[in-house]
Coordinates of C-alpha atoms and ligand atoms in Angstrom, one line a residue:
M67 CA 0.0 5.0 -23.6
E68 CA 1.5 8.5 -23.1
M69 CA 2.5 10.1 -19.7
F70 CA 0.9 13.4 -18.5
V71 CA 3.5 16.2 -18.0
A72 CA 2.9 19.9 -17.6
G73 CA -0.6 19.7 -18.8
D74 CA -0.1 17.6 -21.8
W75 CA 0.0 13.9 -22.9
V76 CA 3.4 13.2 -24.0
D77 CA 5.6 10.5 -25.6
R78 CA 9.3 9.7 -25.6
S79 CA 11.3 7.7 -28.1
E80 CA 12.6 5.3 -25.4
R81 CA 9.6 3.2 -24.3
I82 CA 8.9 0.7 -21.6
E83 CA 6.9 -2.5 -22.5
V84 CA 4.3 -3.3 -20.1
R85 CA 3.8 -7.2 -20.1
D86 CA 1.2 -9.5 -18.7
P87 CA 3.2 -11.8 -16.4
F88 CA 1.1 -14.7 -17.0
D89 CA 2.0 -15.1 -20.7
D90 CA 4.5 -12.4 -21.2
A91 CA 2.4 -10.7 -23.8
V92 CA 3.1 -7.1 -24.3
L93 CA 0.0 -5.2 -23.3
D94 CA 1.0 -1.6 -24.2
T95 CA 4.3 0.6 -23.9
V96 CA 4.8 3.8 -21.9
P97 CA 7.5 6.5 -22.1
A98 CA 10.8 6.2 -20.2
A99 CA 11.1 9.6 -18.8
T100 CA 14.3 11.3 -19.0
Y101 CA 16.3 13.5 -16.7
D102 CA 15.0 16.6 -18.6
D103 CA 11.4 15.6 -17.9
V104 CA 12.0 15.6 -14.3
E105 CA 12.9 19.1 -14.4
T106 CA 9.8 20.0 -16.7
V107 CA 7.5 18.2 -14.1
L108 CA 9.1 19.8 -11.1
A109 CA 8.8 23.3 -12.6
A110 CA 5.1 22.6 -13.6
S111 CA 4.4 21.2 -10.2
V112 CA 5.0 24.6 -8.6
D113 CA 2.5 26.2 -10.8
G114 CA 0.4 23.3 -10.0
S115 CA 0.4 23.9 -6.4
R116 CA -0.9 27.4 -6.9
V117 CA -3.7 26.3 -9.0
A118 CA -4.5 23.6 -6.5
R119 CA -4.5 25.8 -3.5
A120 CA -6.8 28.2 -5.2
M121 CA -9.5 25.7 -5.7
T122 CA -12.4 25.8 -3.3
T123 CA -13.1 23.0 -0.9
F124 CA -16.4 22.5 -2.9
E125 CA -14.5 22.2 -6.2
R126 CA -11.9 19.7 -4.8
S127 CA -14.6 17.6 -3.3
A128 CA -16.8 17.7 -6.3
V129 CA -13.8 16.5 -8.7
L130 CA -13.1 13.6 -6.4
G131 CA -16.7 12.6 -6.2
R132 CA -17.0 12.6 -10.0
V133 CA -13.8 10.6 -10.4
G134 CA -15.2 8.0 -7.9
D135 CA -18.3 7.8 -10.3
L136 CA -16.2 7.4 -13.4
V137 CA -14.1 4.5 -11.8
E138 CA -17.4 2.9 -10.8
E139 CA -18.8 3.3 -14.4
R140 CA -15.6 1.9 -15.8
S141 CA -15.2 -0.8 -13.3
Q142 CA -15.0 -3.7 -15.8
S143 CA -12.3 -2.1 -17.7
F144 CA -10.2 -1.1 -14.7
A145 CA -10.5 -4.5 -13.3
R146 CA -9.2 -6.0 -16.5
T147 CA -6.3 -3.7 -16.7
I148 CA -5.4 -4.5 -13.2
A149 CA -5.6 -8.2 -13.7
Q150 CA -3.6 -8.1 -17.0
E151 CA -0.8 -5.8 -16.1
G152 CA -0.3 -7.3 -12.5
S153 CA -0.6 -10.5 -10.6
K154 CA -4.1 -10.3 -9.3
T155 CA -7.0 -12.7 -10.7
I156 CA -10.0 -10.9 -12.2
R157 CA -12.0 -11.5 -8.9
E158 CA -9.2 -9.9 -7.0
A159 CA -9.0 -7.0 -9.4
R160 CA -12.7 -6.3 -9.0
K161 CA -12.4 -6.1 -5.3
E162 CA -9.5 -3.6 -5.9
V163 CA -11.7 -1.5 -8.1
S164 CA -14.6 -1.3 -5.6
R165 CA -12.2 -0.3 -2.9
C166 CA -10.7 2.4 -5.1
V167 CA -14.2 3.9 -5.4
N168 CA -14.5 3.9 -1.6
T169 CA -11.0 5.6 -1.4
L170 CA -11.9 8.4 -3.9
R171 CA -15.5 8.9 -2.4
S172 CA -14.0 9.0 1.1
S173 CA -11.5 11.6 -0.2
A174 CA -14.4 13.8 -1.4
E175 CA -16.0 13.6 1.8
E176 CA -12.9 14.3 3.9
A177 CA -12.1 17.4 1.7
R178 CA -14.9 19.0 3.6
R179 CA -13.7 18.1 7.0
I180 CA -10.3 19.6 6.8
C181 CA -10.3 22.3 9.5
G182 CA -8.3 23.8 12.5
E183 CA -9.3 25.0 15.8
T184 CA -9.3 28.2 18.0
I185 CA -6.2 28.4 20.2
P186 CA -6.6 29.4 24.0
F187 CA -3.6 32.1 23.8
D188 CA -4.5 33.2 27.5
S189 CA -3.5 29.8 28.8
F190 CA -0.2 31.4 30.1
P191 CA 0.6 35.0 31.3
G192 CA 1.4 37.1 28.4
G193 CA -1.3 36.0 26.1
E194 CA -4.3 37.7 27.5
Q195 CA -4.8 40.2 24.8
R196 CA -4.5 37.4 22.0
K197 CA -7.1 35.5 20.2
G198 CA -6.6 33.3 17.2
Y199 CA -6.7 29.9 15.4
Y200 CA -4.9 27.5 13.2
E201 CA -6.0 26.1 10.0
R202 CA -4.5 23.3 7.9
M203 CA -2.8 24.6 4.8
P204 CA -1.6 22.0 1.9
V205 CA 2.1 21.2 1.8
G206 CA 2.3 22.3 -1.8
V207 CA 3.8 19.5 -4.1
V208 CA 3.5 15.9 -3.0
L209 CA 5.6 13.3 -4.8
A210 CA 3.5 10.1 -4.9
I211 CA 5.5 6.8 -5.6
T212 CA 3.6 3.5 -5.8
P213 CA 4.3 -0.2 -6.0
F214 CA 3.0 -2.9 -8.5
N215 CA 0.9 -5.0 -6.2
D216 CA -2.2 -2.6 -6.0
P217 CA -1.7 -0.5 -9.1
L218 CA -5.0 1.4 -8.7
N219 CA -6.2 1.7 -5.1
L220 CA -2.7 2.5 -3.7
V221 CA -2.6 5.3 -6.3
A222 CA -6.0 6.5 -5.3
H223 CA -4.8 6.5 -1.6
K224 CA -2.3 9.2 -2.5
L225 CA -4.0 11.3 -5.2
G226 CA -7.3 11.3 -3.2
P227 CA -6.2 12.6 0.1
A228 CA -3.4 15.0 -1.7
I229 CA -6.0 16.6 -4.0
A230 CA -8.6 16.7 -1.1
A231 CA -6.1 18.7 1.0
G232 CA -5.4 21.2 -1.9
N233 CA -1.9 19.9 -3.2
A234 CA -0.4 19.4 -6.6
V235 CA 0.8 15.8 -7.2
I236 CA 3.6 14.3 -9.2
L237 CA 2.7 10.6 -9.6
K238 CA 5.5 8.0 -10.3
P239 CA 3.7 4.5 -10.6
A240 CA 5.5 1.3 -10.5
T241 CA 7.4 0.8 -13.7
V242 CA 5.9 -2.7 -14.4
T243 CA 2.4 -1.6 -13.6
P244 CA 1.7 2.0 -15.0
L245 CA -1.5 1.4 -17.1
S246 CA -4.1 1.5 -14.2
A247 CA -2.6 4.7 -12.9
I248 CA -2.5 6.4 -16.3
E249 CA -6.3 5.4 -16.6
L250 CA -7.0 6.9 -13.3
T251 CA -5.2 10.1 -14.3
R252 CA -7.4 10.4 -17.5
A253 CA -10.6 10.0 -15.3
F254 CA -9.3 12.8 -12.9
L255 CA -8.8 15.0 -16.0
E256 CA -12.4 14.1 -17.3
A257 CA -13.8 14.8 -13.8
G258 CA -12.6 18.3 -14.2
L259 CA -9.3 18.5 -12.3
P260 CA -7.2 21.5 -13.6
P261 CA -4.5 19.7 -15.6
Q262 CA -1.8 21.7 -13.9
V263 CA -2.8 19.8 -10.6
L264 CA -1.7 16.3 -11.5
Q265 CA 1.3 15.0 -13.4
T266 CA 2.0 11.2 -14.1
I267 CA 5.5 10.5 -15.1
T268 CA 6.4 7.1 -16.2
G269 CA 9.9 5.6 -16.1
Y270 CA 12.6 3.8 -14.2
G271 CA 12.9 4.6 -10.4
S272 CA 16.6 4.2 -10.9
V273 CA 16.8 6.9 -13.4
I274 CA 14.1 9.5 -12.3
G275 CA 13.9 8.6 -8.7
D276 CA 16.8 10.5 -7.2
P277 CA 16.3 14.0 -9.1
L278 CA 12.5 13.9 -8.0
V279 CA 12.9 12.8 -4.3
S280 CA 15.8 15.1 -3.6
D281 CA 14.4 18.2 -5.3
E282 CA 13.3 21.1 -2.8
R283 CA 10.2 22.0 -4.7
V284 CA 8.8 18.6 -3.6
R285 CA 7.4 19.3 -0.1
M286 CA 6.3 15.6 0.8
I287 CA 7.1 12.3 -0.5
S288 CA 4.4 9.6 -0.1
F289 CA 6.1 6.4 -0.9
T290 CA 4.7 2.8 -0.8
G291 CA 7.2 0.0 -1.7
G292 CA 10.0 -2.0 -0.4
V293 CA 12.2 -1.3 2.5
E294 CA 15.3 -1.1 0.2
A295 CA 13.9 1.6 -1.9
G296 CA 12.4 3.3 1.2
R297 CA 15.9 3.6 2.7
H298 CA 17.3 4.8 -0.5
I299 CA 14.8 7.5 -0.9
T300 CA 14.8 8.6 2.8
A301 CA 18.5 9.1 2.6
R302 CA 18.3 11.5 -0.3
A303 CA 15.0 13.3 0.5
G304 CA 16.6 16.2 2.3
I305 CA 14.3 18.5 4.4
K306 CA 10.7 17.5 3.5
K307 CA 7.9 15.3 5.0
I308 CA 8.2 11.8 4.2
G309 CA 5.5 9.0 4.4
M310 CA 6.8 5.5 4.0
E311 CA 4.4 2.5 3.7
L312 CA 6.8 -0.4 3.5
G313 CA 7.1 -4.1 3.7
S314 CA 6.4 -6.7 6.5
N315 CA 6.5 -10.3 7.4
S316 CA 3.1 -10.7 9.2
P317 CA 2.7 -13.1 12.2
V318 CA -0.6 -14.8 13.1
I319 CA -1.1 -16.7 16.6
V320 CA -3.8 -19.5 16.3
W321 CA -4.7 -20.3 19.9
R322 CA -6.0 -23.8 20.9
D323 CA -9.6 -22.4 21.6
A324 CA -9.8 -20.8 18.1
D325 CA -12.5 -21.7 15.3
L326 CA -9.9 -23.7 13.4
E327 CA -11.9 -24.1 10.3
W328 CA -12.3 -20.4 9.9
A329 CA -8.7 -19.7 10.8
V330 CA -7.6 -22.1 8.0
E331 CA -9.8 -20.4 5.5
S332 CA -9.0 -16.8 6.6
C333 CA -5.2 -17.6 6.8
V334 CA -5.1 -19.3 3.3
S335 CA -6.6 -16.4 1.7
G336 CA -4.4 -14.0 3.6
A337 CA -1.3 -16.0 2.5
F338 CA -2.2 -16.5 -1.1
W339 CA -4.1 -13.2 -2.0
A340 CA -2.3 -11.5 -5.1
A341 CA 0.1 -14.7 -5.2
G342 CA 1.5 -13.4 -1.7
Q343 CA 2.5 -10.2 -3.1
N344 CA 0.4 -8.3 -0.4
C345 CA 2.2 -6.0 2.3
I346 CA 0.0 -7.5 4.9
G347 CA 0.0 -11.0 3.6
V348 CA 0.3 -13.8 6.2
Q349 CA 3.8 -15.1 6.3
R350 CA 4.3 -16.8 9.8
I351 CA 1.7 -18.8 11.7
Y352 CA 2.2 -19.8 15.2
V353 CA -0.3 -22.5 16.1
H354 CA -1.1 -23.9 19.5
R355 CA 0.5 -27.3 20.1
D356 CA -2.8 -29.0 20.9
V357 CA -4.2 -28.1 17.5
Y358 CA -1.2 -27.9 15.4
D359 CA -1.5 -31.3 13.7
Q360 CA -5.2 -30.6 12.7
F361 CA -4.5 -27.1 11.7
S362 CA -1.6 -28.0 9.6
A363 CA -3.3 -30.9 7.8
A364 CA -6.4 -28.7 7.0
F365 CA -4.1 -25.9 5.9
A366 CA -2.1 -27.9 3.5
A367 CA -5.2 -29.5 2.0
R368 CA -6.9 -26.3 1.3
S369 CA -3.7 -24.8 -0.1
D370 CA -3.3 -27.9 -2.4
S371 CA -6.9 -27.3 -3.5
Y372 CA -6.1 -23.8 -4.8
R373 CA -6.4 -23.3 -8.8
I374 CA -3.6 -21.3 -10.2
G375 CA -3.3 -20.1 -13.7
D376 CA -5.0 -17.7 -16.0
K377 CA -6.0 -14.6 -14.1
L378 CA -9.0 -13.8 -16.4
D379 CA -10.6 -17.1 -15.7
E380 CA -13.2 -16.7 -13.1
A381 CA -12.3 -20.1 -11.7
T382 CA -8.7 -19.0 -10.9
D383 CA -7.9 -18.7 -7.3
M384 CA -4.3 -17.4 -7.6
G385 CA -2.2 -15.8 -10.5
P386 CA 1.5 -15.5 -11.3
M387 CA 4.2 -13.6 -9.5
I388 CA 5.0 -10.1 -11.2
T389 CA 8.1 -11.4 -13.0
E390 CA 10.0 -14.6 -13.6
A391 CA 12.9 -13.1 -11.7
E392 CA 10.7 -12.6 -8.6
A393 CA 9.3 -16.1 -8.9
S394 CA 12.7 -17.6 -9.3
R395 CA 13.9 -15.8 -6.1
V396 CA 10.9 -17.2 -4.2
E397 CA 11.8 -20.7 -5.4
Q398 CA 15.5 -20.1 -4.3
W399 CA 14.3 -19.0 -0.9
I400 CA 12.1 -22.1 -0.6
G401 CA 15.0 -24.4 -1.6
R402 CA 17.3 -22.8 0.8
A403 CA 14.9 -23.3 3.6
V404 CA 14.4 -26.9 2.6
E405 CA 18.3 -27.5 2.4
S406 CA 18.5 -26.1 6.0
G407 CA 15.8 -28.6 7.4
A408 CA 12.4 -27.1 6.5
T409 CA 9.7 -29.5 5.3
V410 CA 7.2 -28.8 2.5
L411 CA 3.8 -29.5 3.5
A412 CA 2.1 -28.2 0.2
G413 CA 3.3 -26.7 -3.0
G414 CA 7.0 -26.0 -3.5
D415 CA 7.3 -25.9 -7.2
R416 CA 7.4 -23.2 -9.8
S417 CA 6.7 -23.1 -13.5
G418 CA 7.6 -19.7 -15.2
T419 CA 6.0 -17.0 -13.1
L420 CA 3.7 -19.5 -11.4
V421 CA 4.8 -20.5 -7.9
Q422 CA 2.5 -23.0 -6.2
P423 CA 0.9 -22.0 -3.0
T424 CA 3.6 -23.4 -0.5
V425 CA 3.3 -24.4 3.1
L426 CA 6.5 -25.1 4.9
E427 CA 7.1 -26.2 8.7
K428 CA 10.3 -26.8 10.7
V429 CA 11.6 -23.6 9.3
P430 CA 14.9 -22.6 10.9
S431 CA 15.0 -18.9 11.9
S432 CA 18.2 -18.3 9.8
V433 CA 16.7 -18.6 6.5
E434 CA 15.0 -15.9 4.3
V435 CA 11.4 -17.3 4.4
H436 CA 11.6 -16.8 8.0
C437 CA 13.2 -13.5 8.6
D438 CA 12.8 -11.5 5.4
E439 CA 9.7 -10.3 3.5
V440 CA 8.9 -13.1 1.1
F441 CA 6.3 -11.3 -0.9
G442 CA 5.3 -14.5 -2.5
P443 CA 2.9 -17.4 -2.1
T444 CA 4.7 -19.0 0.7
V445 CA 3.7 -19.4 4.4
N446 CA 5.4 -21.0 7.6
L447 CA 3.8 -22.9 10.4
Y448 CA 5.3 -23.3 13.7
P449 CA 3.8 -25.1 16.9
V450 CA 3.9 -23.0 20.2
G451 CA 2.9 -23.9 23.6
D452 CA 3.2 -20.6 25.6
L453 CA 1.3 -17.4 25.0
D454 CA 4.3 -15.2 26.1
K455 CA 6.8 -17.0 23.9
A456 CA 4.2 -16.7 20.9
I457 CA 4.1 -13.0 21.5
V458 CA 7.9 -12.8 21.6
E459 CA 8.4 -14.9 18.5
A460 CA 5.8 -12.9 16.8
N461 CA 7.5 -9.6 17.5
S462 CA 11.0 -11.1 16.8
L463 CA 11.7 -9.5 13.3
N464 CA 12.3 -5.8 12.5
F465 CA 8.9 -5.4 10.7
G466 CA 5.5 -4.5 12.3
L467 CA 2.6 -3.7 9.9
H468 CA -0.3 -6.0 10.7
A469 CA -0.4 -9.0 13.1
A470 CA -3.5 -11.4 14.0
V471 CA -4.7 -13.7 16.5
F472 CA -7.3 -16.4 16.5
T473 CA -9.1 -17.1 19.9
R474 CA -12.5 -17.5 21.4
D475 CA -11.1 -16.0 24.8
V476 CA -11.4 -12.3 25.3
D477 CA -8.5 -12.2 27.8
T478 CA -6.3 -14.0 25.4
A479 CA -7.2 -11.7 22.6
F480 CA -6.4 -8.7 24.6
K481 CA -3.3 -9.9 25.9
I482 CA -1.9 -10.7 22.4
A483 CA -3.3 -7.6 20.9
G484 CA -1.5 -5.5 23.7
G485 CA 1.8 -7.3 23.3
L486 CA 2.2 -7.3 19.4
E487 CA 4.4 -4.5 18.2
C488 CA 2.6 -3.4 14.8
G489 CA 0.3 -0.9 13.2
G490 CA -2.7 -3.1 13.5
V491 CA -4.0 -6.3 15.1
M492 CA -6.8 -8.4 13.5
I493 CA -8.7 -10.4 15.9
N494 CA -10.3 -13.6 14.5
D495 CA -9.3 -12.6 11.0
S496 CA -6.0 -12.9 9.1
T497 CA -3.7 -9.9 8.9
D498 CA -5.0 -9.2 5.4
Y499 CA -7.7 -6.8 6.3
R500 CA -7.7 -3.2 5.9
L501 CA -10.5 -0.7 5.8
D502 CA -9.4 2.1 3.5
T503 CA -10.4 4.9 5.9
M504 CA -8.7 3.3 9.0
P505 CA -5.1 4.6 10.0
F506 CA -2.8 2.2 8.1
G507 CA 1.0 2.0 8.5
G508 CA 3.7 0.3 10.3
V509 CA 6.2 0.3 13.0
K510 CA 10.1 -0.6 12.8
N511 CA 11.0 -1.1 9.2
S512 CA 7.4 -1.4 8.1
G513 CA 7.0 2.4 7.7
L514 CA 6.7 5.9 8.8
G515 CA 3.4 7.8 9.2
R516 CA -0.2 6.7 8.5
E517 CA -2.2 6.4 5.4
G518 CA -6.1 6.3 5.3
I519 CA -7.8 9.3 3.9
R520 CA -8.2 11.5 7.1
F521 CA -4.8 10.4 8.3
S522 CA -3.1 10.9 4.9
I523 CA -4.6 14.4 4.7
E524 CA -3.2 15.1 8.3
E525 CA 0.3 14.1 6.9
M526 CA -0.2 16.1 3.6
T527 CA -1.2 19.4 5.3
E528 CA 0.7 21.7 7.9
P529 CA -0.9 23.8 10.6
K530 CA -0.7 27.6 10.1
V531 CA -1.4 29.8 13.1
V532 CA -3.1 33.0 12.9
C533 CA -2.9 35.2 16.1
W534 CA -4.3 38.7 16.9
L535 CA -2.9 40.9 19.4
L536 CA -6.0 42.9 20.5
R537 CA -5.0 46.3 21.2
D538 CA -6.9 48.6 23.7
V539 CA -8.6 51.4 21.7
Ligands
LIG187 P1 9.7 -1.2 -5.0 O1 10.3 -0.7 -3.7 O2 10.6 -2.0 -5.9 O3 9.0 -0.1 -6.0 C1 8.0 0.8 -5.4 C2 8.0 2.1 -6.3 O4 9.4 2.7 -5.9 C3 8.2 1.9 -7.8 O5 7.3 3.0 -8.4 C4 9.5 2.0 -8.1 O6 9.8 2.3 -9.5 C5 9.8 3.1 -7.3 N1 11.4 3.1 -7.0 C6 12.3 2.2 -6.8 N2 13.6 2.7 -6.6 C7 13.4 4.1 -6.6 C8 14.3 5.1 -6.3 N3 15.5 5.0 -6.1 N4 13.7 6.3 -6.1 C9 12.4 6.6 -6.4 N5 11.5 5.6 -6.7 C10 12.1 4.4 -6.7 O7 8.4 -2.1 -4.5 P2 7.5 -2.9 -5.4 O8 8.2 -4.3 -5.7 O9 6.8 -2.1 -6.5 O10 6.4 -3.4 -4.3 C11 6.5 -4.3 -3.3 C12 7.0 -3.7 -2.0 O11 5.9 -2.7 -1.7 C13 6.9 -4.8 -1.0 O12 8.0 -4.6 0.0 C14 5.6 -4.4 -0.2 O13 5.5 -4.9 1.2 C15 5.5 -3.0 -0.2 N6 4.1 -2.6 -0.1 C16 3.8 -1.7 1.0 C17 2.6 -1.5 1.3 C18 2.1 -0.7 2.6 O14 1.3 0.1 2.4 N7 2.9 -0.7 3.7 C19 1.5 -1.7 0.3 C20 1.8 -2.4 -0.8 C21 3.2 -2.7 -1.0

């Protein structure tokens, strides 16, 4: 495939192979953009921002609605691309496509709701003769950098709101999963988006990242990815808006009065969705002592029953990790936890990119699987007896995206929800729930700002005040 730069599909002699992580087959290649390409993209983006700003609300909304329709019409093809280039099973990939359609259609709707308000300038002495308002203006050029684990919908979460708000966008999709993003770019153009408004540049973040993020023509960086890259980008961004959707290590508290059968089902899915490569995936589960044995036995049995393997097989529950290097890292982290005293209740082994769904207990707080983001199919169980202690444990790490609690007691639910330090608390479901229109984002090292169409639009626009001094005539 080619990349879309300055209104043209272009190729480069150096190409990056896109491989299926299940069998290592080469699916396609994409250009490895150069430093010169970055300058071309940045210069074109300024023209693009003028074109985008001149589009009427109706035109922006109509394009977004049509892209939603095109993605829906091509849902089989998009699902196959997601499943092949990434880690998701075909069933998981279909869900991502239908969420992407919602994201695009919601963007079309929200484009019509961008408005300001009148300002009561006479609130204080000196403003008596003034009348005015503010409106929300596009920031200009949004640089969207996206991760591999949701290669379509997380791209739509940036393109949809940015275009709804009247911005030009430079998209840098994940190096390992650029194909879904390129297909989506094509759909935008077919839907009638002026070609100057969107550019999709493929390449290595380490080569094209710095010149893109540090350039002053970019007025906002909307980044989703790991904490390490987020920190690197933040340090180089200079004076511009920054949205950071980063990683986590999500805690769940299962209290003694919970519906245990449902808690097991929900948390197993939340831990192993996309082979655990999920920013809101379940990583630590604090279970009340009275029900710990029952919960852990059922959890391990359900995890053991997972079918792992070929992503395109309808019967497969969990696919591979994105690369063998990542699978090997997770295997080493499990190994170090076991050496330090952890016990394996289920899984624990790896074959190539396939890591078994792994359940650990007695995990010391010093090891990576406890204190870092695993981003792989492992989960830790801990017995707890005291509610306050459970909340302290849940909050003990420097992450805070989603957290969850299972209980039938309203007071317990409210107490835990109030005490958890994070961007969202799920009650009676695992941390792995997101509505694409809700405010989504984290506290601490999990991020900065919020996504979720209307909230992204807020971040991707700036208020402009218009004030009249009414002269006596
Ligand atoms: P990553 O940080 O390795 O890469 C993310 C993107 O940043 C890729 O496009 C990559 O090429 C680019 N990049 C890397 N270094 C860069 C640099 N120096 N300058 C510019 N761009 C650079 O993340 P990943 O492995 O693709 O994704 C996994 C991470 O993403 C996990 O930590 C996960 O929690 C996080 N994530 C967060 C959310 C969220 O909404 N909070 C959603 C999905 C994934």
